[in-house]
mmCIF file of C-alpha atoms in Angstrom:
data_model
loop_
_atom_site.group_PDB
_atom_site.id
_atom_site.type_symbol
_atom_site.label_atom_id
_atom_site.label_comp_id
_atom_site.label_asym_id
_atom_site.label_seq_id
_atom_site.Cartn_x
_atom_site.Cartn_y
_atom_site.Cartn_z
ATOM 1 C CA GLY A 1 124.242 137.678 96.341
ATOM 2 C CA TYR A 2 125.503 135.672 93.429
ATOM 3 C CA ARG A 3 128.821 134.520 94.969
ATOM 4 C CA PRO A 4 127.610 131.076 96.139
ATOM 5 C CA GLN A 5 126.244 130.162 92.711
ATOM 6 C CA LEU A 6 129.364 131.575 91.034
ATOM 7 C CA PHE A 7 131.571 129.430 93.275
ATOM 8 C CA ASP A 8 129.402 126.316 92.819
ATOM 9 C CA THR A 9 129.553 126.596 89.047
ATOM 10 C CA VAL A 10 133.269 127.371 88.909
ATOM 11 C CA VAL A 11 134.027 124.304 91.040
ATOM 12 C CA ALA A 12 131.542 122.130 89.132
ATOM 13 C CA LEU A 13 133.292 122.993 85.863
ATOM 14 C CA ALA A 14 136.796 122.755 87.319
ATOM 15 C CA ILE A 15 136.175 119.274 88.676
ATOM 16 C CA GLY A 16 133.595 118.147 86.122
ATOM 17 C CA VAL A 17 135.745 118.763 83.043
ATOM 18 C CA GLY A 18 139.191 119.249 84.568
ATOM 19 C CA ALA A 19 139.438 122.866 83.466
ATOM 20 C CA ARG A 20 142.406 124.999 84.466
ATOM 21 C CA ARG A 21 141.936 128.278 86.309
ATOM 22 C CA ASP A 22 142.704 130.321 83.163
ATOM 23 C CA GLU A 23 140.339 128.202 81.092
ATOM 24 C CA ILE A 24 137.463 128.877 83.486
ATOM 25 C CA ALA A 25 138.203 132.565 83.998
ATOM 26 C CA GLY A 26 138.293 133.202 80.262
ATOM 27 C CA LEU A 27 135.348 131.000 79.318
ATOM 28 C CA PRO A 28 132.944 132.744 76.914
ATOM 29 C CA LEU A 29 129.198 132.062 77.101
ATOM 30 C CA PRO A 30 129.116 130.473 73.621
ATOM 31 C CA ALA A 31 131.568 127.784 74.858
ATOM 32 C CA ILE A 32 128.647 126.079 76.617
ATOM 33 C CA ASP A 33 126.305 124.424 74.137
ATOM 34 C CA SER A 34 124.020 121.383 74.129
ATOM 35 C CA GLY A 35 125.517 119.666 77.156
ATOM 36 C CA THR A 36 129.123 120.293 76.165
ATOM 37 C CA VAL A 37 131.801 122.845 76.869
ATOM 38 C CA THR A 38 134.534 123.840 74.459
ATOM 39 C CA ILE A 39 137.754 124.598 76.312
ATOM 40 C CA ILE A 40 140.665 126.412 74.707
ATOM 41 C CA GLY A 41 143.691 125.150 76.603
ATOM 42 C CA LYS A 42 147.425 125.616 76.548
ATOM 43 C CA GLY A 43 148.853 126.237 73.103
ATOM 44 C CA ASN A 44 145.358 127.221 71.894
ATOM 45 C CA LYS A 45 144.408 123.553 71.756
ATOM 46 C CA GLU A 46 140.678 123.051 71.719
ATOM 47 C CA ARG A 47 138.905 120.219 73.480
ATOM 48 C CA GLN A 48 135.173 119.642 73.589
ATOM 49 C CA LEU A 49 133.957 117.876 76.707
ATOM 50 C CA PRO A 50 130.566 116.620 77.820
ATOM 51 C CA LEU A 51 128.950 118.184 80.863
ATOM 52 C CA GLY A 52 127.532 115.694 83.321
ATOM 53 C CA ASP A 53 123.999 116.250 84.572
ATOM 54 C CA GLN A 54 125.110 117.857 87.853
ATOM 55 C CA VAL A 55 127.556 120.165 86.101
ATOM 56 C CA GLN A 56 124.889 121.126 83.569
ATOM 57 C CA GLU A 57 122.415 121.886 86.396
ATOM 58 C CA SER A 58 124.965 124.156 88.057
ATOM 59 C CA VAL A 59 125.755 125.875 84.755
ATOM 60 C CA ASP A 60 122.042 126.420 84.046
ATOM 61 C CA ALA A 61 121.506 127.893 87.518
ATOM 62 C CA TRP A 62 124.494 130.200 87.044
ATOM 63 C CA LEU A 63 123.315 131.298 83.603
ATOM 64 C CA ALA A 64 119.991 132.384 85.123
ATOM 65 C CA VAL A 65 121.903 134.435 87.693
ATOM 66 C CA ARG A 66 124.407 135.752 85.140
ATOM 67 C CA THR A 67 121.592 136.939 82.876
ATOM 68 C CA SER A 68 120.118 138.951 85.728
ATOM 69 C CA LEU A 69 123.529 140.563 86.355
ATOM 70 C CA THR A 70 124.002 141.732 82.775
ATOM 71 C CA HIS A 71 123.652 145.472 82.577
ATOM 72 C CA GLN A 72 123.406 147.768 79.602
ATOM 73 C CA GLY A 73 126.626 149.535 78.779
ATOM 74 C CA LEU A 74 128.874 146.491 79.231
ATOM 75 C CA THR A 75 131.484 145.909 76.575
ATOM 76 C CA GLN A 76 130.845 143.031 74.178
ATOM 77 C CA GLU A 77 133.611 141.028 75.870
ATOM 78 C CA ARG A 78 131.970 141.413 79.271
ATOM 79 C CA GLN A 79 128.531 140.550 77.913
ATOM 80 C CA GLU A 80 129.853 137.345 76.367
ATOM 81 C CA ALA A 81 131.882 136.198 79.380
ATOM 82 C CA MET A 82 130.584 133.176 81.246
ATOM 83 C CA PHE A 83 131.742 134.484 84.609
ATOM 84 C CA CYS A 84 131.996 137.853 86.271
ATOM 85 C CA SER A 85 134.089 139.005 89.194
ATOM 86 C CA PRO A 86 132.836 137.880 92.643
ATOM 87 C CA GLY A 87 132.542 141.465 93.843
ATOM 88 C CA ARG A 88 131.788 143.315 90.614
ATOM 89 C CA PRO A 89 129.347 141.818 88.127
ATOM 90 C CA ASP A 90 130.378 144.450 85.580
ATOM 91 C CA HIS A 91 133.958 143.085 85.510
ATOM 92 C CA LEU A 92 135.323 139.866 84.073
ATOM 93 C CA LEU A 93 136.395 137.063 86.362
ATOM 94 C CA SER A 94 140.190 137.074 86.385
ATOM 95 C CA ARG A 95 142.332 134.059 87.155
ATOM 96 C CA TRP A 96 143.349 135.784 90.394
ATOM 97 C CA SER A 97 139.785 136.660 91.419
ATOM 98 C CA LEU A 98 138.829 133.048 90.826
ATOM 99 C CA TRP A 99 141.675 131.820 92.999
ATOM 100 C CA ALA A 100 140.890 134.361 95.733
ATOM 101 C CA LEU A 101 137.296 133.104 95.766
ATOM 102 C CA VAL A 102 138.449 129.486 96.091
ATOM 103 C CA ARG A 103 140.876 130.406 98.894
ATOM 104 C CA GLU A 104 138.191 132.372 100.743
ATOM 105 C CA VAL A 105 135.671 129.524 100.604
ATOM 106 C CA SER A 106 138.336 126.963 101.495
ATOM 107 C CA HIS A 107 139.438 128.989 104.489
ATOM 108 C CA THR A 108 135.872 129.367 105.726
ATOM 109 C CA ALA A 109 135.268 125.631 105.284
ATOM 110 C CA PHE A 110 138.514 124.387 106.821
ATOM 111 C CA GLY A 111 140.060 127.261 108.702
ATOM 112 C CA GLY A 112 137.385 129.338 110.275
ATOM 113 C CA THR A 113 136.618 133.017 110.402
ATOM 114 C CA GLU A 114 139.943 134.298 111.744
ATOM 115 C CA LYS A 115 142.724 135.509 109.454
ATOM 116 C CA CYS A 116 144.338 132.744 107.431
ATOM 117 C CA GLU A 117 147.814 131.965 108.787
ATOM 118 C CA GLU A 118 150.602 129.836 107.283
ATOM 119 C CA SER A 119 149.610 126.906 109.502
ATOM 120 C CA CYS A 120 145.922 127.106 108.518
ATOM 121 C CA ARG A 121 144.284 123.765 107.650
ATOM 122 C CA CYS A 122 142.764 125.283 104.511
ATOM 123 C CA LEU A 123 146.262 125.549 103.025
ATOM 124 C CA LYS A 124 146.743 121.816 103.485
ATOM 125 C CA VAL A 125 143.406 120.923 101.901
ATOM 126 C CA VAL A 126 143.321 123.257 98.883
ATOM 127 C CA THR A 127 146.883 124.063 97.934
ATOM 128 C CA GLY A 128 146.595 125.252 94.370
ATOM 129 C CA PRO A 129 144.354 125.741 91.383
ATOM 130 C CA HIS A 130 145.215 122.331 89.960
ATOM 131 C CA ASP A 131 143.653 120.593 92.972
ATOM 132 C CA PHE A 132 140.362 120.419 91.076
ATOM 133 C CA ARG A 133 142.069 118.768 88.107
ATOM 134 C CA ARG A 134 143.704 116.282 90.458
ATOM 135 C CA THR A 135 140.298 115.554 91.954
ATOM 136 C CA LEU A 136 138.883 114.731 88.520
ATOM 137 C CA VAL A 137 141.838 112.463 87.753
ATOM 138 C CA GLY A 138 141.290 110.569 91.004
ATOM 139 C CA ILE A 139 137.567 110.207 90.365
ATOM 140 C CA LEU A 140 138.010 108.980 86.803
ATOM 141 C CA LEU A 141 140.864 106.580 87.543
ATOM 142 C CA GLY A 142 138.978 105.327 90.606
ATOM 143 C CA ARG A 143 136.035 104.499 88.328
ATOM 144 C CA GLY A 144 138.290 102.519 86.022
ATOM 145 C CA VAL A 145 138.609 105.050 83.197
ATOM 146 C CA ASP A 146 141.743 104.381 81.142
ATOM 147 C CA ILE A 147 144.554 106.858 81.850
ATOM 148 C CA SER A 148 144.908 107.707 78.137
ATOM 149 C CA THR A 149 141.241 108.796 78.116
ATOM 150 C CA VAL A 150 141.889 110.943 81.201
ATOM 151 C CA GLN A 151 144.929 112.378 79.405
ATOM 152 C CA ARG A 152 142.741 113.478 76.474
ATOM 153 C CA ILE A 153 140.139 115.015 78.814
ATOM 154 C CA LEU A 154 142.789 117.112 80.559
ATOM 155 C CA GLY A 155 144.520 118.012 77.305
ATOM 156 C CA HIS A 156 147.921 116.689 78.354
ATOM 157 C CA GLU A 157 150.579 115.901 75.760
ATOM 158 C CA SER A 158 151.921 112.997 77.807
ATOM 159 C CA VAL A 159 150.269 110.261 79.844
ATOM 160 C CA ALA A 160 153.155 110.687 82.312
ATOM 161 C CA THR A 161 151.919 114.198 83.099
ATOM 162 C CA THR A 162 148.431 112.845 83.749
ATOM 163 C CA ALA A 163 149.828 110.117 86.006
ATOM 164 C CA ARG A 164 151.452 112.777 88.219
ATOM 165 C CA TYR A 165 147.975 114.160 88.927
ATOM 166 C CA ASP A 166 146.864 110.908 90.567
ATOM 167 C CA ARG A 167 146.940 111.631 94.301
ATOM 168 C CA ARG A 168 144.507 108.960 95.471
ATOM 169 C CA ASP A 169 147.070 107.403 97.817
ATOM 170 C CA GLU A 170 147.915 110.683 99.568
ATOM 171 C CA THR A 171 146.197 111.728 102.799
ATOM 172 C CA VAL A 172 145.613 115.205 104.154
#
């Protein structure tokens, strides 16, 4: 099925450009163009971000899959959506479907095949949709990128907000 490539691309974009769950779920196909992605964030603020080579490769692979999933009879909105639901290619990816997919993969990776319980390790590793944004912040700051540049990438109003995303000193 298409779920592995869907997940790979969602995570690549989430970490690669620091996109929020809503920004990914609502991403239209035309937002990806010439190695960049245009994200419409909180307050309808637009930011255009470059896609790294690995992110672009994942996006290209997904687009090949997504094209094969497009069926006649879809509404214009569904035809122009970057992502579809993990279980229903004729439906849009919702913010909740995206999060359910992340939780499912996280549980399989860190918890196992049994039902996820409150004490499950997966809940300690991936605790919320902003974990991917925090990962990007850690990567960029760890590479010496100025925090004000990271602030602009994430679309934060304040550098103090961006600083709260830095979790490099925390252990799981």
